[in-house]
Amino acid sequence: MNTLPPERRQSQPDRRRRGRRASDQRLLTSKMPPASRHLGQLKAACSQCSLHELCLPAGVDMLDLARIDQLTQKRQRILRHQTLYKAGDPFHSVYAVRAGFFKTEGGIGDGRDQITGFQMAGELIGLDGISSGRHACSAVALEDSEVCIIPFNEMEALARAVPALQRSLHRLMSREMVQDRKLLALLGNGTAEERITAFLIDLSQRLSQRGYAASEFVLRMTREEIGRHLGLTLETVSRTLSRLQRQGAIRVQQRLVRIVDAEALAGRVPA
Amino acid sequence: MNTLPPERRQSQPDRRRRGRRASDQRLLTSKMPPASRHLGQLKAACSQCSLHELCLPAGVDMLDLARIDQLTQKRQRILRHQTLYKAGDPFHSVYAVRAGFFKTEGGIGDGRDQITGFQMAGELIGLDGISSGRHACSAVALEDSEVCIIPFNEMEALARAVPALQRSLHRLMSREMVQDRKLLALLGNGTAEERITAFLIDLSQRLSQRGYAASEFVLRMTREEIGRHLGLTLETVSRTLSRLQRQGAIRVQQRLVRIVDAEALAGRVPA
DNA sequence: GCGCATCTTTGACCTGGAACAAGATGCCGA
DNA sequence: TCGGCATCTTGTTCCAGGTCAAAGATGCGC
């Protein structure tokens, strides 16, 4: 089930970043993000969660929030490189990312297939399992993470009682479709540079929505994973990042990316 | 709203196909498909519609079917090349294709953007508008078509009362996500031949689900539209079709496609 | 029937990114 | 401190598919 034994090789993520520049403190790590300050207090519910206006309960009033709290009682910790579920697993629940970072990839997750997306705190994973009753992709943690387990039957039942939750769910599903299609257009028409640029801008926006700096962040995924997401080889990803740096749009240092000229960057992506 | 004035330039679709071979009779045209035999009797409801187990009411029992019938009272005829909605239009309803054929494309539908999909009878269009309250793409009829107009607010309300409808809706949305991701993988990794092949197989399957011959059908879209769907140029689409024909897998004659060697075809597409 | 418009096919050439290869870098455990 | 390993960078070569161009098909209106 897990890709790695529970040894702690990955239990000290990003130790290598010790002693970096101060701004690193603000970056998305499994130690420091605001969303996980109460990582210990597992009782913290939707109503307490700093993500609640990004996540499911968006637009739900206080009264109904209590009922959603009950829905999301169960939590699960996922260590880096562990899989939350695999393609083909029977579908029972969806998962809200509370903290950490995931990738979802087609196939069994053997590292060959397309990566359909990267999910961060406040995003819902697993909705694609509804249609067939089995998960259509595999979800793997890119860093130590925590999710809320949301039994889908219960969620549907509650959605019937709480229109705001119903609407919220529909909006989330719809948003996924829209995002997938943006990516589709990118893969269909975009050059390598446009893909990378759009990817960085998207990441930057999502991070800033969560209170992180928009202009500097740490990539949680390898070049190869970026490539498998964008339909490029890892070499092309690397080259393109180097080129963008040479042109002064960004500054790259391993996984650390700083967006130097957001204007220039945005100018490269169509529409 | 519509891209063409209500003149009847397109009111006699496929006249050119007069006098073709007999097998054409079985093909998907706006005149002959089983789904539209009662095209005149606009009162025909979900419960009467030959598509009802492909469409929304899948799995809904007779009692609740009556309530869904009310939901789908309104119909609309869309002539060829007319747009059902444009990207940016405010979102109020989703549409179930009763008869005909649509494409959905990003942007204003000016003919430059990615075509996100082709929809045939029994499929739902417009769900991507939920997230932002505005349609995210444009839907254009590729032949004279008819849709059920389903006010989404009413549909949500009914879904709260009828769990089977709720589930059906969720399944449909989920299915769209899964399909988008298949396409994504194709655009990310597939060669031109794999894309075209997968496209033909998909069309063939969907047509046969609707009672048409799986091995011979008429493409409702141009090479250019296929290309814009698959991230290829129209020249590459044409060349690839020619090559598949030369290799004996298919037989192409303008828009008419006959799948000669389904095995060989399926063997070309990965997984 | 003729001319026009749209769509399709095919050819010739060029290029962006894949594939292959060879270091470089940084992390980790011994 | 060193050596192993994963990851990343950079160079070189090659080809699938894009681009440009031109010529068939096909159907439509006149």
Coordinates of C-alpha atoms (C1' of nucleotides) in Angstrom, one line a residue:
Chain A
M1 CA 0.0 0.0 0.0
N2 CA 2.7 2.4 0.9
T3 CA 5.5 3.0 -1.4
L4 CA 8.0 3.3 1.4
P5 CA 8.4 1.4 4.7
P6 CA 7.7 3.5 7.7
E7 CA 11.3 4.3 8.2
R8 CA 12.1 7.9 8.9
R9 CA 14.3 8.6 5.9
Q10 CA 11.7 11.3 5.0
S11 CA 10.8 12.3 8.5
Q12 CA 13.0 15.3 8.5
P13 CA 12.1 16.9 5.2
D14 CA 14.1 19.8 4.0
R15 CA 16.8 19.5 6.5
R16 CA 19.1 20.6 3.7
R17 CA 17.4 24.0 3.8
R18 CA 18.8 24.7 7.2
G19 CA 20.7 27.9 7.2
R20 CA 19.2 29.3 4.1
R21 CA 18.0 32.9 3.8
A22 CA 15.5 34.2 6.2
S23 CA 12.7 34.4 3.7
D24 CA 12.7 30.6 3.7
Q25 CA 10.9 30.8 6.9
R26 CA 7.8 31.8 5.1
L27 CA 7.8 29.0 2.6
L28 CA 5.6 26.0 2.4
T29 CA 7.2 23.3 4.5
S30 CA 5.6 20.6 6.5
K31 CA 6.9 22.3 9.6
M32 CA 5.8 25.8 9.3
P33 CA 2.7 26.5 7.3
P34 CA -0.1 28.4 9.1
A35 CA -2.5 25.7 8.2
S36 CA -0.7 23.2 10.2
R37 CA 0.1 25.1 13.3
H38 CA -2.4 23.0 15.1
L39 CA -1.2 19.8 13.5
G40 CA -1.1 18.3 16.9
Q41 CA -4.6 19.2 18.0
L42 CA -6.3 16.8 15.7
K43 CA -9.7 17.7 17.0
A44 CA -9.6 21.0 15.2
A45 CA -12.6 21.0 13.0
C46 CA -13.7 22.8 9.8
S47 CA -15.0 25.6 11.8
Q48 CA -11.5 26.1 13.3
C49 CA -9.5 25.4 10.2
S50 CA -7.8 28.3 8.7
L51 CA -8.6 26.9 5.3
H52 CA -12.4 26.8 5.7
E53 CA -13.1 29.5 3.2
L54 CA -11.0 27.8 0.6
C55 CA -12.3 24.4 1.2
L56 CA -15.7 22.7 1.4
P57 CA -17.5 24.9 3.9
A58 CA -17.1 28.0 1.8
G59 CA -20.3 30.0 2.1
V60 CA -21.8 27.8 4.8
D61 CA -23.2 29.5 7.8
M62 CA -22.1 28.8 11.4
L63 CA -25.1 26.7 12.2
D64 CA -24.4 24.2 9.4
L65 CA -20.7 24.4 10.0
A66 CA -21.2 22.3 13.0
R67 CA -22.7 19.5 10.9
I68 CA -19.8 19.7 8.5
D69 CA -17.5 19.4 11.4
Q70 CA -18.9 16.0 12.2
L71 CA -18.4 15.0 8.6
T72 CA -14.7 15.7 8.7
Q73 CA -13.8 14.2 12.1
K74 CA -11.5 11.6 10.7
R75 CA -8.0 12.6 9.9
Q76 CA -5.1 10.8 8.4
R77 CA -1.4 11.5 8.3
I78 CA 0.4 10.6 5.1
L79 CA 4.2 10.6 5.1
R80 CA 6.2 11.7 2.2
H81 CA 6.1 9.3 -0.8
Q82 CA 3.2 7.3 0.7
T83 CA 0.1 6.9 -1.3
L84 CA -3.3 8.0 -0.1
Y85 CA -5.0 5.8 -2.5
K86 CA -4.2 3.9 -5.7
A87 CA -6.0 3.8 -9.0
G88 CA -8.4 1.0 -8.9
D89 CA -9.0 1.2 -5.1
P90 CA -12.7 1.2 -4.3
F91 CA -14.0 4.6 -3.8
H92 CA -15.6 5.5 -0.4
S93 CA -14.3 8.9 0.6
V94 CA -12.9 12.1 -0.7
Y95 CA -10.0 13.8 1.0
A96 CA -9.5 17.4 1.9
V97 CA -5.8 18.3 2.2
R98 CA -5.3 19.9 5.6
A99 CA -1.6 20.3 5.3
G100 CA 1.1 19.2 2.9
F101 CA 1.3 18.5 -0.8
F102 CA 0.1 15.8 -3.1
K103 CA 0.3 14.7 -6.7
T104 CA -2.3 12.6 -8.5
E105 CA -1.2 10.4 -11.3
G106 CA -2.9 8.1 -13.7
G107 CA -2.2 4.4 -13.6
I108 CA -0.9 2.6 -10.5
G109 CA 1.5 5.3 -9.7
D110 CA 4.5 3.5 -11.1
G111 CA 6.1 6.7 -12.2
R112 CA 5.3 6.5 -15.9
D113 CA 1.9 8.1 -16.2
Q114 CA 0.7 11.6 -16.6
I115 CA 0.5 13.5 -13.4
T116 CA -3.0 15.1 -13.5
G117 CA -2.4 17.6 -10.8
F118 CA -0.7 18.8 -7.6
Q119 CA -2.9 19.5 -4.7
M120 CA -2.2 21.7 -1.7
A121 CA -3.9 22.5 1.6
G122 CA -7.6 23.3 1.2
E123 CA -8.1 21.3 -2.0
L124 CA -10.2 18.2 -2.4
I125 CA -8.8 14.9 -3.8
G126 CA -10.6 11.9 -5.0
L127 CA -13.8 13.2 -6.7
D128 CA -12.9 11.4 -9.9
G129 CA -13.7 8.1 -8.1
I130 CA -17.4 8.8 -8.0
S131 CA -18.1 7.9 -11.6
S132 CA -16.9 4.3 -11.5
G133 CA -16.9 3.6 -7.8
R134 CA -13.1 3.2 -8.1
H135 CA -10.4 5.7 -7.9
A136 CA -9.3 6.7 -11.3
C137 CA -5.9 7.8 -10.3
S138 CA -3.4 7.5 -7.5
A139 CA -2.7 10.2 -4.9
V140 CA 0.8 10.4 -3.4
A141 CA 2.1 12.7 -0.8
L142 CA 5.1 14.9 -1.9
E143 CA 5.8 15.8 1.7
D144 CA 4.5 14.8 5.1
S145 CA 0.8 15.7 4.9
E146 CA -2.5 15.4 6.6
V147 CA -6.0 15.0 5.2
C148 CA -9.5 15.0 6.4
I149 CA -11.3 11.8 5.4
I150 CA -14.8 12.6 4.1
P151 CA -17.0 9.6 3.6
F152 CA -18.7 10.4 0.3
N153 CA -22.1 8.9 1.1
E154 CA -22.3 11.0 4.3
M155 CA -21.3 14.0 2.4
E156 CA -24.0 13.5 -0.2
A157 CA -26.5 13.0 2.6
L158 CA -25.4 16.2 4.3
A159 CA -25.4 18.1 1.0
R160 CA -29.1 17.2 0.6
A161 CA -29.8 18.9 3.9
V162 CA -27.4 21.8 3.5
P163 CA -27.8 23.6 0.2
A164 CA -24.8 25.7 0.8
L165 CA -22.7 22.6 1.1
Q166 CA -24.3 21.1 -2.0
R167 CA -23.5 24.2 -3.9
S168 CA -20.0 24.3 -2.6
L169 CA -19.4 20.7 -3.7
H170 CA -20.7 21.4 -7.1
R171 CA -18.6 24.5 -7.4
L172 CA -15.5 22.5 -6.4
M173 CA -16.2 19.8 -9.0
S174 CA -16.9 22.3 -11.6
R175 CA -13.7 24.2 -10.8
E176 CA -11.7 21.0 -11.3
M177 CA -13.2 20.6 -14.7
V178 CA -12.3 24.2 -15.7
Q179 CA -8.8 23.7 -14.4
D180 CA -8.4 20.5 -16.3
R181 CA -9.5 22.2 -19.4
K182 CA -7.1 25.1 -19.0
L183 CA -4.3 22.5 -18.7
L184 CA -5.7 20.8 -21.7
A185 CA -5.5 23.9 -23.8
L186 CA -2.0 24.4 -22.5
L187 CA -0.9 20.9 -23.5
G188 CA -2.7 21.2 -26.8
N189 CA -1.2 24.5 -28.0
G190 CA 1.4 25.7 -25.6
T191 CA 5.2 25.7 -26.1
A192 CA 7.4 24.4 -23.3
E193 CA 8.0 28.0 -22.1
E194 CA 4.3 28.7 -22.0
R195 CA 3.6 25.6 -20.0
I196 CA 6.3 26.2 -17.5
T197 CA 5.3 29.8 -17.1
A198 CA 1.6 29.0 -16.7
F199 CA 2.6 26.4 -14.2
L200 CA 4.6 28.8 -12.1
I201 CA 2.0 31.4 -12.2
D202 CA -0.7 29.0 -11.1
L203 CA 1.4 27.7 -8.2
S204 CA 2.2 31.2 -7.2
Q205 CA -1.4 32.2 -7.2
R206 CA -2.6 29.2 -5.2
L207 CA 0.2 29.7 -2.6
S208 CA -0.7 33.4 -2.2
Q209 CA -4.3 32.5 -1.7
R210 CA -3.1 30.5 1.2
G211 CA -1.2 33.3 2.7
Y212 CA 2.3 32.4 1.4
A213 CA 4.5 34.8 -0.6
A214 CA 3.5 34.8 -4.2
S215 CA 7.0 35.7 -5.4
E216 CA 9.1 33.0 -3.8
F217 CA 8.4 29.4 -3.1
V218 CA 9.8 26.0 -2.9
L219 CA 8.8 23.4 -5.5
R220 CA 7.7 20.3 -3.7
M221 CA 8.1 18.2 -6.9
T222 CA 11.0 17.1 -9.0
R223 CA 11.7 18.4 -12.5
E224 CA 10.6 15.0 -13.7
E225 CA 7.2 15.3 -12.0
I226 CA 6.7 18.8 -13.4
G227 CA 7.5 17.3 -16.8
R228 CA 5.1 14.5 -16.4
H229 CA 2.4 17.0 -15.4
L230 CA 3.1 19.3 -18.4
G231 CA 3.8 16.7 -21.1
L232 CA 7.5 17.6 -21.2
T233 CA 10.8 15.8 -20.4
L234 CA 12.7 16.7 -17.3
E235 CA 15.5 18.0 -19.5
T236 CA 13.2 20.4 -21.2
V237 CA 11.8 21.6 -17.8
S238 CA 15.3 22.2 -16.6
R239 CA 16.4 24.0 -19.7
T240 CA 13.3 26.2 -19.7
L241 CA 13.7 27.2 -16.1
S242 CA 17.4 28.0 -16.9
R243 CA 16.3 30.1 -19.8
L244 CA 13.7 32.0 -17.9
Q245 CA 16.3 32.7 -15.3
R246 CA 18.8 33.9 -17.9
Q247 CA 16.2 36.2 -19.2
G248 CA 15.6 37.7 -15.8
A249 CA 12.0 36.6 -15.3
I250 CA 12.7 34.2 -12.4
R251 CA 15.5 33.1 -10.2
V252 CA 16.0 29.4 -9.7
Q253 CA 18.1 27.6 -7.1
Q254 CA 17.3 24.0 -7.0
R255 CA 13.7 23.8 -5.8
L256 CA 13.6 27.4 -4.7
V257 CA 11.9 29.6 -7.2
R258 CA 11.7 33.4 -7.0
I259 CA 9.6 35.3 -9.4
V260 CA 11.6 38.3 -10.2
D261 CA 9.6 39.9 -13.0
A262 CA 6.0 38.8 -12.7
E263 CA 5.0 41.1 -15.5
A264 CA 7.4 39.5 -18.0
L265 CA 6.3 36.1 -16.8
A266 CA 2.6 36.8 -17.3
G267 CA 3.4 38.3 -20.7
R268 CA 4.7 34.9 -21.9
V269 CA 1.5 33.0 -21.3
P270 CA -1.3 33.4 -23.9
A271 CA -4.6 35.2 -23.2
Chain B
M1 CA -26.1 35.4 -29.0
N2 CA -26.1 33.3 -32.1
T3 CA -23.3 33.3 -34.5
L4 CA -25.6 33.1 -37.5
P5 CA -28.8 35.0 -38.3
P6 CA -31.9 32.8 -38.4
E7 CA -31.6 32.4 -42.1
R8 CA -31.9 28.9 -43.4
R9 CA -28.5 28.5 -45.0
Q10 CA -28.0 25.6 -42.7
S11 CA -31.5 24.4 -42.5
Q12 CA -31.0 21.6 -44.9
P13 CA -28.0 19.9 -43.5
D14 CA -26.3 17.2 -45.3
R15 CA -28.1 17.6 -48.5
R16 CA -24.9 16.7 -50.2
R17 CA -25.1 13.3 -48.7
R18 CA -28.2 12.6 -50.8
G19 CA -27.6 9.5 -53.0
R20 CA -24.8 8.1 -51.0
R21 CA -24.5 4.4 -50.3
A22 CA -27.3 2.7 -48.3
S23 CA -25.3 2.3 -45.2
D24 CA -25.5 6.1 -44.8
Q25 CA -29.0 5.6 -43.7
R26 CA -27.9 4.2 -40.4
L27 CA -25.5 7.1 -39.7
L28 CA -25.9 9.9 -37.3
T29 CA -27.7 12.6 -39.1
S30 CA -30.2 15.1 -37.7
K31 CA -32.9 13.4 -39.7
M32 CA -32.7 9.8 -38.8
P33 CA -31.3 8.9 -35.4
P34 CA -33.5 6.8 -33.2
A35 CA -33.2 9.4 -30.5
S36 CA -35.0 12.0 -32.4
R37 CA -37.8 10.0 -34.0
H38 CA -40.1 12.0 -31.8
L39 CA -38.4 15.3 -32.7
G40 CA -41.8 16.8 -33.5
Q41 CA -43.5 15.8 -30.3
L42 CA -41.7 18.3 -28.1
K43 CA -43.7 17.1 -25.1
A44 CA -41.8 13.9 -24.9
A45 CA -40.2 13.8 -21.5
C46 CA -37.3 12.1 -19.9
S47 CA -39.5 9.2 -19.1
Q48 CA -40.2 8.8 -22.8
C49 CA -36.8 9.7 -24.1
S50 CA -34.8 6.8 -25.5
L51 CA -31.7 8.3 -23.9
H52 CA -32.9 8.2 -20.4
E53 CA -30.6 5.6 -19.2
L54 CA -27.6 7.4 -20.7
C55 CA -28.6 10.7 -19.4
L56 CA -29.5 12.3 -16.1
P57 CA -32.3 10.0 -14.9
A58 CA -30.0 6.9 -14.9
G59 CA -31.0 4.8 -12.0
V60 CA -34.0 6.9 -11.0
D61 CA -37.2 5.1 -10.4
M62 CA -40.5 5.7 -12.1
L63 CA -41.9 7.8 -9.3
D64 CA -39.1 10.3 -9.3
L65 CA -38.9 10.3 -13.0
A66 CA -42.1 12.3 -13.2
R67 CA -40.4 15.0 -11.2
I68 CA -37.4 15.0 -13.5
D69 CA -39.8 15.3 -16.4
Q70 CA -41.0 18.6 -15.0
L71 CA -37.4 19.8 -14.7
T72 CA -36.7 19.1 -18.4
Q73 CA -39.8 20.6 -20.0
K74 CA -38.1 23.3 -21.9
R75 CA -36.5 22.5 -25.2
Q76 CA -34.5 24.4 -27.6
R77 CA -33.6 23.8 -31.2
I78 CA -30.1 24.8 -32.3
L79 CA -29.3 25.0 -35.9
R80 CA -26.0 24.0 -37.3
H81 CA -23.2 26.5 -36.5
Q82 CA -25.4 28.4 -34.0
T83 CA -24.0 28.8 -30.5
L84 CA -25.9 27.5 -27.5
Y85 CA -23.9 29.7 -25.2
K86 CA -20.7 31.6 -25.3
A87 CA -17.9 31.7 -22.8
G88 CA -18.6 34.5 -20.4
D89 CA -22.4 34.2 -20.6
P90 CA -24.0 34.1 -17.2
F91 CA -24.7 30.5 -16.1
H92 CA -28.2 29.5 -15.3
S93 CA -28.9 26.2 -16.9
V94 CA -27.2 23.1 -18.1
Y95 CA -28.2 21.4 -21.3
A96 CA -28.9 17.8 -22.1
V97 CA -28.3 17.0 -25.8
R98 CA -31.5 15.3 -27.1
A99 CA -30.4 15.1 -30.7
G100 CA -27.5 16.4 -32.7
F101 CA -23.9 17.1 -32.1
F102 CA -22.0 19.9 -30.3
K103 CA -18.5 21.1 -29.8
T104 CA -17.4 23.0 -26.8
E105 CA -14.4 25.3 -27.2
G106 CA -12.6 27.7 -24.9
G107 CA -12.7 31.4 -25.5
I108 CA -15.4 33.2 -27.4
G109 CA -15.5 30.5 -30.0
D110 CA -13.6 32.5 -32.6
G111 CA -12.1 29.4 -34.0
R112 CA -8.7 29.6 -32.4
D113 CA -9.0 27.9 -29.1
Q114 CA -8.8 24.4 -27.9
I115 CA -11.9 22.3 -28.5
T116 CA -12.5 20.7 -25.1
G117 CA -14.9 18.1 -26.4
F118 CA -17.6 16.9 -28.7
Q119 CA -21.0 16.1 -27.2
M120 CA -23.7 13.8 -28.6
A121 CA -27.2 12.9 -27.7
G122 CA -27.6 12.0 -24.0
E123 CA -24.7 14.1 -22.8
L124 CA -24.8 17.1 -20.5
I125 CA -23.3 20.4 -21.5
G126 CA -22.5 23.5 -19.4
L127 CA -21.5 22.0 -16.0
D128 CA -18.3 24.0 -16.1
G129 CA -20.2 27.2 -15.6
I130 CA -21.1 26.3 -12.0
S131 CA -17.8 27.3 -10.6
S132 CA -17.7 30.9 -11.6
G133 CA -21.3 31.6 -12.5
R134 CA -20.3 32.1 -16.1
H135 CA -19.9 29.7 -18.8
A136 CA -16.2 28.8 -19.2
C137 CA -16.5 27.8 -22.8
S138 CA -18.7 28.1 -25.8
A139 CA -21.0 25.4 -27.1
V140 CA -21.7 25.3 -30.9
A141 CA -23.9 22.9 -32.8
L142 CA -22.2 20.9 -35.5
E143 CA -25.5 19.9 -36.9
D144 CA -29.1 20.8 -36.3
S145 CA -29.7 19.8 -32.7
E146 CA -32.1 19.9 -29.9
V147 CA -31.4 20.3 -26.2
C148 CA -33.3 20.1 -22.9
I149 CA -32.8 23.3 -20.9
I150 CA -32.3 22.4 -17.3
P151 CA -32.3 25.3 -14.9
F152 CA -29.5 24.5 -12.5
N153 CA -31.1 25.9 -9.4
E154 CA -34.1 23.8 -9.9
M155 CA -32.0 20.8 -10.6
E156 CA -30.0 21.2 -7.4
A157 CA -33.3 21.6 -5.5
L158 CA -34.6 18.4 -7.0
A159 CA -31.3 16.6 -6.4
R160 CA -31.7 17.4 -2.7
A161 CA -35.0 15.6 -2.7
V162 CA -34.1 12.7 -5.0
P163 CA -30.9 11.0 -4.0
A164 CA -30.7 9.0 -7.2
L165 CA -30.7 12.2 -9.2
Q166 CA -28.1 13.7 -6.9
R167 CA -25.9 10.6 -7.4
S168 CA -26.5 10.7 -11.1
L169 CA -25.4 14.3 -11.3
H170 CA -22.3 13.6 -9.3
R171 CA -21.5 10.7 -11.5
L172 CA -21.8 12.7 -14.6
M173 CA -19.5 15.4 -13.3
S174 CA -17.0 12.9 -12.1
R175 CA -17.1 11.2 -15.5
E176 CA -16.3 14.4 -17.2
M177 CA -13.3 14.8 -15.0
V178 CA -12.1 11.4 -15.8
Q179 CA -12.6 11.9 -19.5
D180 CA -10.7 15.2 -19.4
R181 CA -7.9 13.5 -17.7
K182 CA -7.7 10.7 -20.2
L183 CA -7.5 13.3 -22.9
L184 CA -4.9 15.1 -20.8
A185 CA -2.7 12.0 -20.7
L186 CA -3.1 11.7 -24.5
L187 CA -2.1 15.2 -25.2
G188 CA 0.8 14.9 -22.8
N189 CA 2.3 11.7 -24.0
G190 CA 0.6 10.5 -27.1
T191 CA 1.8 10.6 -30.7
A192 CA -0.4 12.0 -33.4
E193 CA -1.4 8.4 -34.4
E194 CA -2.3 7.5 -30.8
R195 CA -4.4 10.6 -30.4
I196 CA -6.3 10.0 -33.6
T197 CA -6.7 6.4 -32.9
A198 CA -8.0 7.0 -29.4
F199 CA -10.3 9.6 -30.7
L200 CA -11.8 7.3 -33.3
I201 CA -12.3 4.5 -30.8
D202 CA -13.9 6.8 -28.3
L203 CA -16.3 8.1 -31.0
S204 CA -17.1 4.6 -32.1
Q205 CA -17.9 3.5 -28.5
R206 CA -20.1 6.4 -27.8
L207 CA -22.0 5.9 -31.0
S208 CA -22.5 2.2 -30.4
Q209 CA -23.8 3.0 -26.9
R210 CA -26.5 5.0 -28.6
G211 CA -27.4 2.2 -31.0
Y212 CA -25.4 3.2 -34.0
A213 CA -23.0 1.1 -35.9
A214 CA -19.6 1.1 -34.1
S215 CA -17.7 0.4 -37.2
E216 CA -18.9 3.0 -39.6
F217 CA -19.9 6.6 -38.9
V218 CA -19.8 10.1 -40.3
L219 CA -17.6 12.6 -38.6
R220 CA -19.6 15.7 -37.8
M221 CA -16.5 17.9 -37.5
T222 CA -13.8 19.1 -39.8
R223 CA -10.2 17.9 -39.7
E224 CA -9.4 21.3 -38.3
E225 CA -11.8 20.8 -35.4
I226 CA -10.4 17.4 -34.7
G227 CA -7.0 18.9 -34.7
R228 CA -8.0 21.7 -32.3
H229 CA -9.4 19.0 -30.1
L230 CA -6.3 16.8 -30.1
G231 CA -3.6 19.4 -30.2
L232 CA -2.7 18.7 -33.8
T233 CA -2.8 20.7 -37.1
L234 CA -5.4 19.8 -39.6
E235 CA -2.7 18.6 -42.0
T236 CA -1.4 16.1 -39.4
V237 CA -4.9 14.9 -38.8
S238 CA -5.4 14.3 -42.5
R239 CA -2.0 12.7 -43.0
T240 CA -2.6 10.4 -40.1
L241 CA -6.0 9.3 -41.3
S242 CA -4.5 8.6 -44.7
R243 CA -1.7 6.6 -43.1
L244 CA -4.1 4.6 -41.0
Q245 CA -6.1 3.9 -44.2
R246 CA -3.0 2.9 -46.1
Q247 CA -2.2 0.4 -43.3
G248 CA -5.6 -1.1 -43.6
A249 CA -6.9 -0.1 -40.1
I250 CA -9.6 2.2 -41.3
R251 CA -11.3 3.4 -44.5
V252 CA -11.8 7.1 -44.9
Q253 CA -13.9 8.8 -47.5
Q254 CA -14.3 12.5 -46.6
R255 CA -16.2 12.5 -43.4
L256 CA -17.2 8.9 -43.6
V257 CA -15.1 6.6 -41.5
R258 CA -15.2 2.8 -41.5
I259 CA -13.2 0.9 -39.0
V260 CA -11.9 -2.0 -40.9
D261 CA -9.6 -3.6 -38.3
A262 CA -10.7 -2.7 -34.8
E263 CA -8.0 -4.9 -33.3
A264 CA -5.2 -3.2 -35.1
L265 CA -6.6 0.1 -34.2
A266 CA -7.0 -0.7 -30.5
G267 CA -3.4 -2.1 -30.6
R268 CA -2.1 1.3 -31.4
V269 CA -3.4 3.1 -28.4
P270 CA -1.4 2.7 -25.1
A271 CA -2.8 0.8 -22.1
Chain C
dG1 C1' -23.1 24.2 -66.1
dC2 C1' -20.0 27.6 -63.9
dG3 C1' -17.8 29.9 -60.3
dC4 C1' -17.0 30.2 -55.6
dA5 C1' -16.2 28.7 -50.9
dT6 C1' -15.0 25.3 -47.9
dC7 C1' -12.7 21.4 -46.8
dT8 C1' -9.2 17.9 -47.7
dT9 C1' -5.0 15.9 -49.4
dT10 C1' -0.2 15.9 -50.3
dG11 C1' 4.5 17.7 -50.7
dA12 C1' 8.8 20.1 -49.1
dC13 C1' 11.1 22.2 -45.6
dC14 C1' 12.1 23.6 -40.8
dT15 C1' 12.1 23.5 -35.8
dG16 C1' 11.1 22.6 -30.9
dG17 C1' 11.5 19.3 -28.0
dA18 C1' 12.7 14.2 -27.3
dA19 C1' 16.5 11.0 -26.7
dC20 C1' 20.9 10.0 -25.5
dA21 C1' 25.0 11.2 -22.9
dA22 C1' 28.0 13.2 -19.7
dG23 C1' 28.9 15.8 -16.0
dA24 C1' 27.6 18.8 -11.7
dT25 C1' 25.4 19.5 -7.3
dG26 C1' 23.8 18.5 -2.9
dC27 C1' 22.2 15.2 0.5
dC28 C1' 22.9 11.3 3.4
dG29 C1' 24.8 7.7 5.9
dA30 C1' 29.0 5.3 7.2
Chain D
dT1 C1' 35.6 13.0 5.5
dC2 C1' 34.2 10.2 1.8
dG3 C1' 31.5 7.7 -1.3
dG4 C1' 26.8 6.7 -3.0
dC5 C1' 22.6 8.3 -4.8
dA6 C1' 19.1 11.1 -6.4
dT7 C1' 18.4 15.1 -8.8
dC8 C1' 19.6 18.6 -11.8
dT9 C1' 22.1 20.9 -15.7
dT10 C1' 24.0 21.2 -20.2
dG11 C1' 25.5 19.5 -24.8
dT12 C1' 24.5 16.9 -29.1
dT13 C1' 21.8 14.7 -32.4
dC14 C1' 17.5 13.5 -34.6
dC15 C1' 12.7 13.3 -35.8
dA16 C1' 7.6 14.0 -35.4
dG17 C1' 4.9 17.3 -36.3
dG18 C1' 4.4 22.3 -37.5
dT19 C1' 4.5 25.6 -41.3
dC20 C1' 4.1 27.0 -45.9
dA21 C1' 2.4 26.0 -50.4
dA22 C1' -0.4 24.1 -54.0
dA23 C1' -3.6 21.4 -55.9
dG24 C1' -7.8 18.2 -55.6
dA25 C1' -12.8 17.3 -53.9
dT26 C1' -17.3 18.5 -53.0
dG27 C1' -21.3 21.1 -52.6
dC28 C1' -23.8 25.4 -53.1
dG29 C1' -25.9 29.4 -55.3
dC30 C1' -26.6 31.5 -59.6

